[in-house]
Tab-separated table of C-alpha atoms in Angstrom:
chain	number	residue	atom	x	y	z
A	11	MET	CA	16.084	-23.497	-64.803
A	12	SER	CA	17.001	-19.924	-63.884
A	13	ASP	CA	17.705	-18.321	-60.508
A	14	GLY	CA	19.471	-21.437	-59.258
A	15	VAL	CA	16.245	-23.461	-58.991
A	16	THR	CA	16.676	-26.983	-60.286
A	17	GLU	CA	14.056	-28.709	-62.411
A	18	PHE	CA	13.303	-31.258	-59.716
A	19	GLU	CA	13.521	-29.053	-56.621
A	20	LYS	CA	10.200	-30.142	-55.107
A	21	SER	CA	10.866	-33.770	-55.995
A	22	ALA	CA	14.292	-33.624	-54.366
A	23	GLN	CA	12.834	-32.133	-51.173
A	24	LEU	CA	10.171	-34.823	-50.936
A	25	PHE	CA	12.616	-37.636	-51.767
A	26	ASN	CA	15.200	-36.479	-49.219
A	27	SER	CA	12.544	-35.854	-46.581
A	28	SER	CA	11.316	-39.431	-47.026
A	29	ILE	CA	14.797	-40.757	-46.258
A	30	ALA	CA	15.053	-38.419	-43.268
A	31	GLY	CA	11.756	-39.780	-41.916
A	32	TRP	CA	13.119	-43.314	-41.973
A	33	ALA	CA	16.299	-42.024	-40.318
A	34	VAL	CA	14.297	-40.543	-37.428
A	35	SER	CA	12.800	-43.963	-36.789
A	36	ALA	CA	16.232	-45.598	-37.057
A	37	ALA	CA	17.741	-43.044	-34.656
A	38	TRP	CA	15.326	-44.295	-31.997
A	39	ASP	CA	16.261	-47.913	-32.786
A	40	ILE	CA	19.944	-47.245	-32.134
A	41	ASP	CA	19.296	-45.088	-29.034
A	42	LEU	CA	20.782	-42.014	-30.689
A	43	PHE	CA	18.167	-39.684	-29.207
A	44	GLN	CA	19.023	-40.933	-25.728
A	45	ALA	CA	22.763	-40.694	-26.341
A	46	LEU	CA	22.569	-37.103	-27.589
A	47	THR	CA	20.252	-36.152	-24.733
A	48	GLU	CA	22.881	-37.304	-22.263
A	49	ALA	CA	25.872	-35.760	-24.090
A	50	ASP	CA	26.431	-32.487	-25.930
A	51	GLY	CA	28.147	-34.345	-28.726
A	52	ILE	CA	29.399	-37.783	-29.747
A	53	ASP	CA	32.519	-38.919	-31.580
A	54	ILE	CA	31.195	-40.898	-34.544
A	55	PRO	CA	34.036	-43.459	-34.910
A	56	TRP	CA	33.980	-44.075	-31.154
A	57	PHE	CA	30.196	-44.559	-31.114
A	58	ALA	CA	30.300	-46.901	-34.104
A	59	LYS	CA	33.028	-49.009	-32.514
A	60	LYS	CA	31.378	-49.108	-29.077
A	61	GLU	CA	28.042	-50.197	-30.525
A	62	GLU	CA	29.648	-52.540	-33.085
A	63	MET	CA	28.126	-50.618	-35.991
A	64	HIS	CA	29.027	-50.306	-39.638
A	65	GLU	CA	30.428	-46.781	-39.628
A	66	PRO	CA	29.553	-45.854	-43.246
A	67	SER	CA	25.922	-46.836	-42.557
A	68	LEU	CA	25.893	-44.787	-39.379
A	69	ARG	CA	27.292	-41.768	-41.223
A	70	ALA	CA	24.633	-42.120	-43.929
A	71	LEU	CA	21.921	-42.207	-41.248
A	72	LEU	CA	23.377	-39.078	-39.627
A	73	ARG	CA	23.530	-37.326	-42.977
A	74	ALA	CA	19.812	-37.985	-43.477
A	75	LEU	CA	19.073	-36.650	-40.005
A	76	SER	CA	21.136	-33.546	-40.704
A	77	TYR	CA	18.914	-32.852	-43.728
A	78	ALA	CA	16.036	-32.275	-41.281
A	79	GLU	CA	18.397	-30.445	-38.875
A	80	VAL	CA	17.886	-33.122	-36.241
A	81	VAL	CA	21.661	-33.321	-35.821
A	82	THR	CA	24.698	-31.346	-36.870
A	83	VAL	CA	27.670	-33.265	-38.216
A	84	ASP	CA	31.136	-31.717	-38.155
A	85	ALA	CA	33.754	-34.152	-39.445
A	86	ASP	CA	33.822	-36.929	-36.803
A	87	ARG	CA	31.493	-35.276	-34.314
A	88	VAL	CA	27.696	-35.260	-34.197
A	89	SER	CA	25.692	-32.977	-31.926
A	90	ARG	CA	22.079	-31.952	-31.420
A	91	GLY	CA	20.591	-29.908	-34.247
A	92	ARG	CA	17.964	-27.160	-34.279
A	93	THR	CA	15.021	-29.598	-34.487
A	94	PHE	CA	16.435	-32.296	-32.198
A	95	GLU	CA	13.921	-31.811	-29.370
A	96	GLU	CA	10.987	-31.742	-31.781
A	97	PHE	CA	11.904	-35.070	-33.366
A	98	ALA	CA	12.916	-36.646	-30.050
A	99	ARG	CA	9.328	-36.053	-28.946
A	100	SER	CA	7.651	-37.147	-32.179
A	101	LYS	CA	9.821	-40.225	-32.858
A	102	GLY	CA	6.995	-42.608	-31.898
A	103	LEU	CA	4.816	-41.221	-34.688
A	104	PHE	CA	7.611	-41.849	-37.180
A	105	GLN	CA	7.969	-45.441	-35.948
A	106	TRP	CA	4.209	-45.892	-36.305
A	107	LEU	CA	4.551	-44.810	-39.938
A	108	THR	CA	7.838	-46.358	-41.052
A	109	LYS	CA	7.713	-49.637	-39.112
A	110	GLY	CA	4.154	-50.213	-37.961
A	111	TYR	CA	2.435	-49.424	-41.267
A	112	ALA	CA	5.339	-49.676	-43.714
A	113	SER	CA	3.939	-52.751	-45.451
A	114	LEU	CA	0.521	-51.193	-45.958
A	115	PHE	CA	1.919	-47.958	-47.395
A	116	ARG	CA	4.310	-49.910	-49.610
A	117	ARG	CA	1.241	-51.546	-51.164
A	118	MET	CA	-0.801	-48.334	-51.433
A	119	GLY	CA	-1.225	-48.569	-55.206
A	120	GLU	CA	-2.081	-52.264	-55.062
A	121	VAL	CA	-4.812	-52.009	-52.408
A	122	THR	CA	-6.423	-49.094	-54.223
A	123	TYR	CA	-7.905	-51.734	-56.563
A	124	ASP	CA	-10.959	-53.613	-55.301
A	125	ARG	CA	-9.607	-56.890	-56.675
A	126	HIS	CA	-6.723	-56.743	-54.175
A	127	ARG	CA	-8.913	-55.924	-51.168
A	128	THR	CA	-9.794	-59.524	-50.326
A	129	GLY	CA	-8.669	-61.875	-47.611
A	130	ASP	CA	-5.959	-60.673	-45.253
A	131	PHE	CA	-4.939	-57.670	-47.346
A	132	ILE	CA	-4.247	-55.400	-44.331
A	133	ARG	CA	-0.640	-55.911	-43.300
A	134	ARG	CA	0.970	-54.088	-40.407
A	135	ASP	CA	3.492	-54.829	-37.662
A	136	SER	CA	1.357	-54.917	-34.508
A	137	THR	CA	4.414	-55.115	-32.233
A	138	ALA	CA	5.931	-51.990	-33.785
A	139	VAL	CA	2.570	-50.195	-33.610
A	140	SER	CA	2.276	-51.102	-29.938
A	141	ILE	CA	5.763	-49.849	-29.086
A	142	ALA	CA	5.253	-46.658	-31.078
A	143	CYS	CA	1.907	-45.941	-29.420
A	144	ARG	CA	3.429	-46.533	-25.996
A	145	ASP	CA	5.946	-43.767	-26.696
A	146	VAL	CA	3.253	-41.438	-28.073
A	147	ASN	CA	1.149	-42.020	-24.956
A	148	ASP	CA	4.117	-41.357	-22.689
A	149	VAL	CA	5.204	-38.159	-24.460
A	150	PHE	CA	1.921	-36.544	-25.446
A	151	MET	CA	-1.011	-38.135	-23.623
A	152	ASP	CA	-0.343	-39.548	-20.158
A	153	ALA	CA	-0.417	-36.261	-18.245
A	154	ALA	CA	-3.919	-35.466	-19.488
A	155	PHE	CA	-4.993	-39.075	-18.866
A	156	THR	CA	-3.999	-38.732	-15.206
A	157	GLU	CA	-5.746	-35.365	-14.976
A	158	VAL	CA	-9.025	-36.707	-16.359
A	159	LEU	CA	-8.953	-39.620	-13.901
A	160	ALA	CA	-8.635	-37.317	-10.894
A	161	GLY	CA	-11.562	-37.718	-8.523
A	162	LEU	CA	-12.938	-40.927	-10.043
A	163	ASP	CA	-13.663	-43.788	-7.648
A	164	PHE	CA	-12.948	-47.290	-8.997
A	165	SER	CA	-11.286	-50.510	-7.856
A	166	VAL	CA	-11.208	-52.526	-11.110
A	167	ALA	CA	-10.075	-51.036	-14.437
A	168	ALA	CA	-10.119	-52.397	-17.984
A	169	ASP	CA	-8.459	-51.195	-21.178
A	170	LEU	CA	-9.870	-52.089	-24.594
A	171	GLY	CA	-7.143	-52.353	-27.221
A	172	CYS	CA	-4.588	-52.327	-24.407
A	173	GLY	CA	-1.576	-52.632	-26.714
A	174	SER	CA	1.571	-52.638	-24.581
A	175	GLY	CA	-0.468	-52.484	-21.365
A	176	GLU	CA	1.215	-49.237	-20.369
A	177	ARG	CA	-1.968	-47.497	-19.183
A	178	LEU	CA	-2.891	-50.410	-16.925
A	179	ILE	CA	0.650	-50.650	-15.591
A	180	GLN	CA	0.548	-46.927	-14.840
A	181	LEU	CA	-2.766	-47.279	-13.008
A	182	ALA	CA	-1.652	-50.357	-11.036
A	183	ARG	CA	1.589	-48.717	-9.939
A	184	ARG	CA	-0.297	-45.639	-8.764
A	185	ASP	CA	-2.841	-47.624	-6.707
A	186	PRO	CA	-1.578	-50.865	-5.085
A	187	SER	CA	-5.153	-52.056	-4.456
A	188	LEU	CA	-6.295	-51.755	-8.081
A	189	LYS	CA	-7.079	-54.783	-10.248
A	190	CYS	CA	-6.671	-54.391	-14.029
A	191	VAL	CA	-7.543	-56.323	-17.171
A	192	GLY	CA	-6.672	-55.512	-20.772
A	193	ILE	CA	-7.662	-57.010	-24.105
A	194	ASP	CA	-6.052	-56.637	-27.524
A	195	ILE	CA	-6.573	-58.553	-30.743
A	196	ALA	CA	-2.881	-58.437	-31.745
A	197	ALA	CA	-0.745	-61.250	-30.363
A	198	GLY	CA	2.407	-59.157	-30.759
A	199	ALA	CA	0.969	-56.344	-28.657
A	200	VAL	CA	-0.145	-58.724	-25.902
A	201	GLU	CA	3.307	-60.308	-25.877
A	202	VAL	CA	4.979	-56.903	-25.456
A	203	GLY	CA	2.497	-55.996	-22.724
A	204	THR	CA	2.860	-59.274	-20.850
A	205	GLU	CA	6.626	-58.793	-20.723
A	206	ALA	CA	6.157	-55.252	-19.396
A	207	VAL	CA	3.706	-56.431	-16.723
A	208	ALA	CA	6.197	-59.068	-15.571
A	209	ALA	CA	9.072	-56.576	-15.579
A	210	ASN	CA	7.036	-54.397	-13.210
A	211	GLY	CA	6.098	-57.325	-10.940
A	212	LEU	CA	2.367	-56.815	-11.489
A	213	GLN	CA	1.309	-60.266	-12.688
A	214	ASP	CA	-1.030	-60.709	-9.715
A	215	ARG	CA	-2.980	-57.517	-10.466
A	216	VAL	CA	-2.749	-56.944	-14.226
A	217	THR	CA	-4.126	-59.511	-16.684
A	218	LEU	CA	-3.790	-59.148	-20.454
A	219	ILE	CA	-5.964	-61.175	-22.833
A	220	GLN	CA	-5.658	-61.714	-26.571
A	221	GLY	CA	-9.114	-61.209	-28.011
A	222	ASP	CA	-11.581	-58.905	-29.712
A	223	ALA	CA	-12.511	-55.861	-27.604
A	224	ARG	CA	-15.903	-55.855	-29.322
A	225	GLN	CA	-16.701	-59.293	-27.869
A	226	LEU	CA	-16.303	-59.236	-24.097
A	227	ASP	CA	-18.747	-62.108	-23.563
A	228	GLY	CA	-16.918	-65.149	-22.291
A	229	HIS	CA	-14.314	-63.106	-20.407
A	230	PRO	CA	-15.344	-63.173	-16.722
A	231	GLU	CA	-12.359	-60.939	-15.914
A	232	PHE	CA	-14.505	-57.969	-17.014
A	233	GLU	CA	-17.525	-58.640	-14.776
A	234	ASP	CA	-16.399	-56.348	-11.924
A	235	VAL	CA	-14.920	-53.545	-14.054
A	236	GLU	CA	-15.849	-50.049	-12.839
A	237	LEU	CA	-13.616	-47.962	-15.123
A	238	MET	CA	-13.125	-48.856	-18.782
A	239	THR	CA	-10.711	-47.054	-21.097
A	240	SER	CA	-10.063	-47.230	-24.821
A	241	PHE	CA	-7.292	-45.251	-26.482
A	242	LEU	CA	-6.897	-44.666	-30.209
A	243	MET	CA	-8.974	-47.611	-31.387
A	244	GLY	CA	-12.532	-46.284	-31.061
A	245	HIS	CA	-12.880	-46.005	-34.841
A	246	ASP	CA	-12.610	-49.809	-34.944
A	247	PHE	CA	-16.035	-49.890	-33.278
A	248	TRP	CA	-17.705	-48.334	-36.326
A	249	PRO	CA	-19.879	-48.320	-38.524
A	250	ARG	CA	-22.190	-46.142	-36.471
A	251	GLU	CA	-24.981	-48.659	-35.929
A	252	SER	CA	-22.498	-51.218	-34.631
A	253	CYS	CA	-20.894	-48.648	-32.355
A	254	VAL	CA	-24.214	-47.634	-30.806
A	255	GLU	CA	-25.131	-51.281	-30.216
A	256	LEU	CA	-21.725	-52.027	-28.706
A	257	PHE	CA	-21.811	-49.048	-26.337
A	258	ARG	CA	-25.301	-50.033	-25.212
A	259	GLY	CA	-24.023	-53.552	-24.667
A	260	PHE	CA	-21.225	-52.359	-22.396
A	261	ARG	CA	-23.843	-51.016	-20.002
A	262	THR	CA	-25.593	-54.398	-19.739
A	263	GLN	CA	-22.572	-56.730	-19.990
A	264	LEU	CA	-20.595	-54.844	-17.348
A	265	PRO	CA	-23.068	-54.223	-14.510
A	266	GLU	CA	-20.517	-52.495	-12.251
A	267	LEU	CA	-19.240	-50.135	-14.961
A	268	LYS	CA	-19.355	-46.477	-13.868
A	269	TYR	CA	-17.033	-44.684	-16.269
A	270	PHE	CA	-15.978	-45.108	-19.876
A	271	LEU	CA	-12.924	-43.066	-20.816
A	272	LEU	CA	-12.705	-43.026	-24.617
A	273	CYS	CA	-9.838	-41.340	-26.465
A	274	ASP	CA	-9.763	-41.309	-30.244
A	275	THR	CA	-8.547	-39.324	-33.229
A	276	HIS	CA	-11.455	-37.945	-35.197
A	277	ARG	CA	-11.805	-36.571	-38.695
A	278	ASN	CA	-11.968	-32.811	-39.187
A	279	PRO	CA	-13.666	-31.997	-42.519
A	280	ASP	CA	-12.353	-28.410	-42.346
A	281	ASP	CA	-8.666	-29.418	-42.428
A	282	GLU	CA	-6.862	-27.960	-45.439
A	283	THR	CA	-4.463	-30.400	-47.126
A	284	ALA	CA	-1.663	-27.857	-47.388
A	285	ASP	CA	-1.755	-27.194	-43.633
A	286	LEU	CA	-2.325	-30.674	-42.197
A	287	PRO	CA	-0.665	-31.111	-38.790
A	288	LEU	CA	1.707	-33.899	-37.843
A	289	PHE	CA	0.149	-37.389	-38.013
A	290	THR	CA	-3.189	-36.453	-39.632
A	291	MET	CA	-2.349	-37.433	-43.225
A	292	GLY	CA	-0.691	-40.691	-42.180
A	293	PHE	CA	-3.549	-41.660	-39.860
A	294	GLU	CA	-6.348	-40.868	-42.275
A	295	THR	CA	-4.581	-42.386	-45.288
A	296	ALA	CA	-3.748	-45.631	-43.466
A	297	HIS	CA	-7.316	-46.081	-42.317
A	298	ALA	CA	-8.725	-45.273	-45.744
A	299	LEU	CA	-6.490	-47.986	-47.198
A	300	MET	CA	-7.717	-50.408	-44.548
A	301	GLY	CA	-11.339	-49.497	-45.257
A	302	GLN	CA	-11.947	-48.075	-41.779
A	303	TYR	CA	-14.216	-45.061	-41.439
A	304	ILE	CA	-12.985	-42.194	-39.264
A	305	PRO	CA	-15.923	-40.389	-37.625
A	306	THR	CA	-16.044	-36.670	-36.905
A	307	ARG	CA	-16.231	-35.326	-33.369
A	308	GLU	CA	-19.903	-34.496	-33.898
A	309	GLU	CA	-20.605	-38.081	-34.967
A	310	TRP	CA	-18.968	-39.362	-31.780
A	311	GLU	CA	-21.060	-37.035	-29.639
A	312	SER	CA	-24.273	-38.313	-31.256
A	313	VAL	CA	-23.287	-41.931	-30.562
A	314	PHE	CA	-22.783	-41.216	-26.853
A	315	GLU	CA	-26.247	-39.733	-26.522
A	316	GLU	CA	-28.014	-42.482	-28.443
A	317	SER	CA	-26.259	-45.338	-26.635
A	318	GLY	CA	-27.029	-44.094	-23.124
A	319	TRP	CA	-23.792	-42.357	-22.145
A	320	THR	CA	-23.345	-38.783	-20.931
A	321	CYS	CA	-20.108	-36.978	-21.775
A	322	VAL	CA	-19.083	-35.104	-18.622
A	323	LYS	CA	-15.587	-34.002	-19.629
A	324	ARG	CA	-13.603	-33.455	-22.837
A	325	HIS	CA	-9.864	-32.972	-23.232
A	326	PRO	CA	-8.589	-32.148	-26.747
A	327	TYR	CA	-4.941	-32.769	-27.640
A	328	THR	CA	-2.692	-30.680	-29.855
A	329	THR	CA	-0.630	-33.773	-30.735
A	330	PRO	CA	-1.870	-36.111	-32.070
A	331	ALA	CA	-4.055	-33.554	-33.799
A	332	ASN	CA	-7.864	-33.953	-33.744
A	333	THR	CA	-7.615	-36.278	-30.748
A	334	VAL	CA	-9.954	-35.973	-27.749
A	335	ILE	CA	-10.445	-37.753	-24.425
A	336	PHE	CA	-14.159	-38.151	-23.703
A	337	LEU	CA	-15.062	-39.029	-20.095
A	338	LEU	CA	-18.417	-40.798	-20.248
A	339	GLU	CA	-20.791	-41.769	-17.471
A	340	ARG	CA	-23.821	-43.982	-17.818
A	341	ALA	CA	-26.811	-41.766	-18.465
A	342	ASP	CA	-28.858	-43.711	-15.898
A	343	ARG	CA	-26.253	-42.912	-13.210
A	344	ALA	CA	-24.850	-39.527	-14.339
């Protein structure tokens, strides 16, 4: 083609960007973001030898990162690139995509057919998802979480879909009198969380349970809960009728419950495909493949009202996009 534009220019950009996305995830695995945060530059042969790495593989990884300007490579030296800080912050989202949901996206064409959507067709790495979400919470969400909690009075806290247990650990470390319980259906997530609880010496105050957050009956650990949180799994409570019933049930099953702090990523029908922000396409595509409906913000608001909860505070996030913390109080106590 003329003017120096190759026939496959767009294809080449997409192909190379895909490799760079995997490289961002790998850079976190090998602690490259941390190393380049602590040093202005690193000698590549020295780093490969110190970490007992295969140097040609390391150089290929760095080359992919340089495509996205995450790093700059000059002969044997690598240093921070123009977009280094951006990707150091968003690395958890790339791990969510390339490790947590890699198997599902690899089978995208297959699960598009109804005949393949039977049995245990949803495959994901729950441990990787948990670790990735822990980083996303730490980088983008925890400050607002703490802000929303300010002024609330509670002595027992629960987290539905607790994942790595990081929110409960954070709460327990902040208040030495607080008791916490978390529940998550993924064994890998509970294992990661249990190790983190032990590492922080909080086994006597933080309990993590493997189970379904939609079925709290039979778990006496929740009887005295006054604050309940749920981050980034609220869409699992749908369809709507089931969600309304569940939220009503929380009010009767947990007699001491005062506050329900729900944070979830909603669907925005006005989003234009060409201008989708970071995470939106991956999140919505993954859940479409899994057959999970993503409600709009307006649909969430209607569920709160119908199920007997009053939304007293809202905190929208920029990243992840279309994500909001809703602070709910029981309508009969608000």
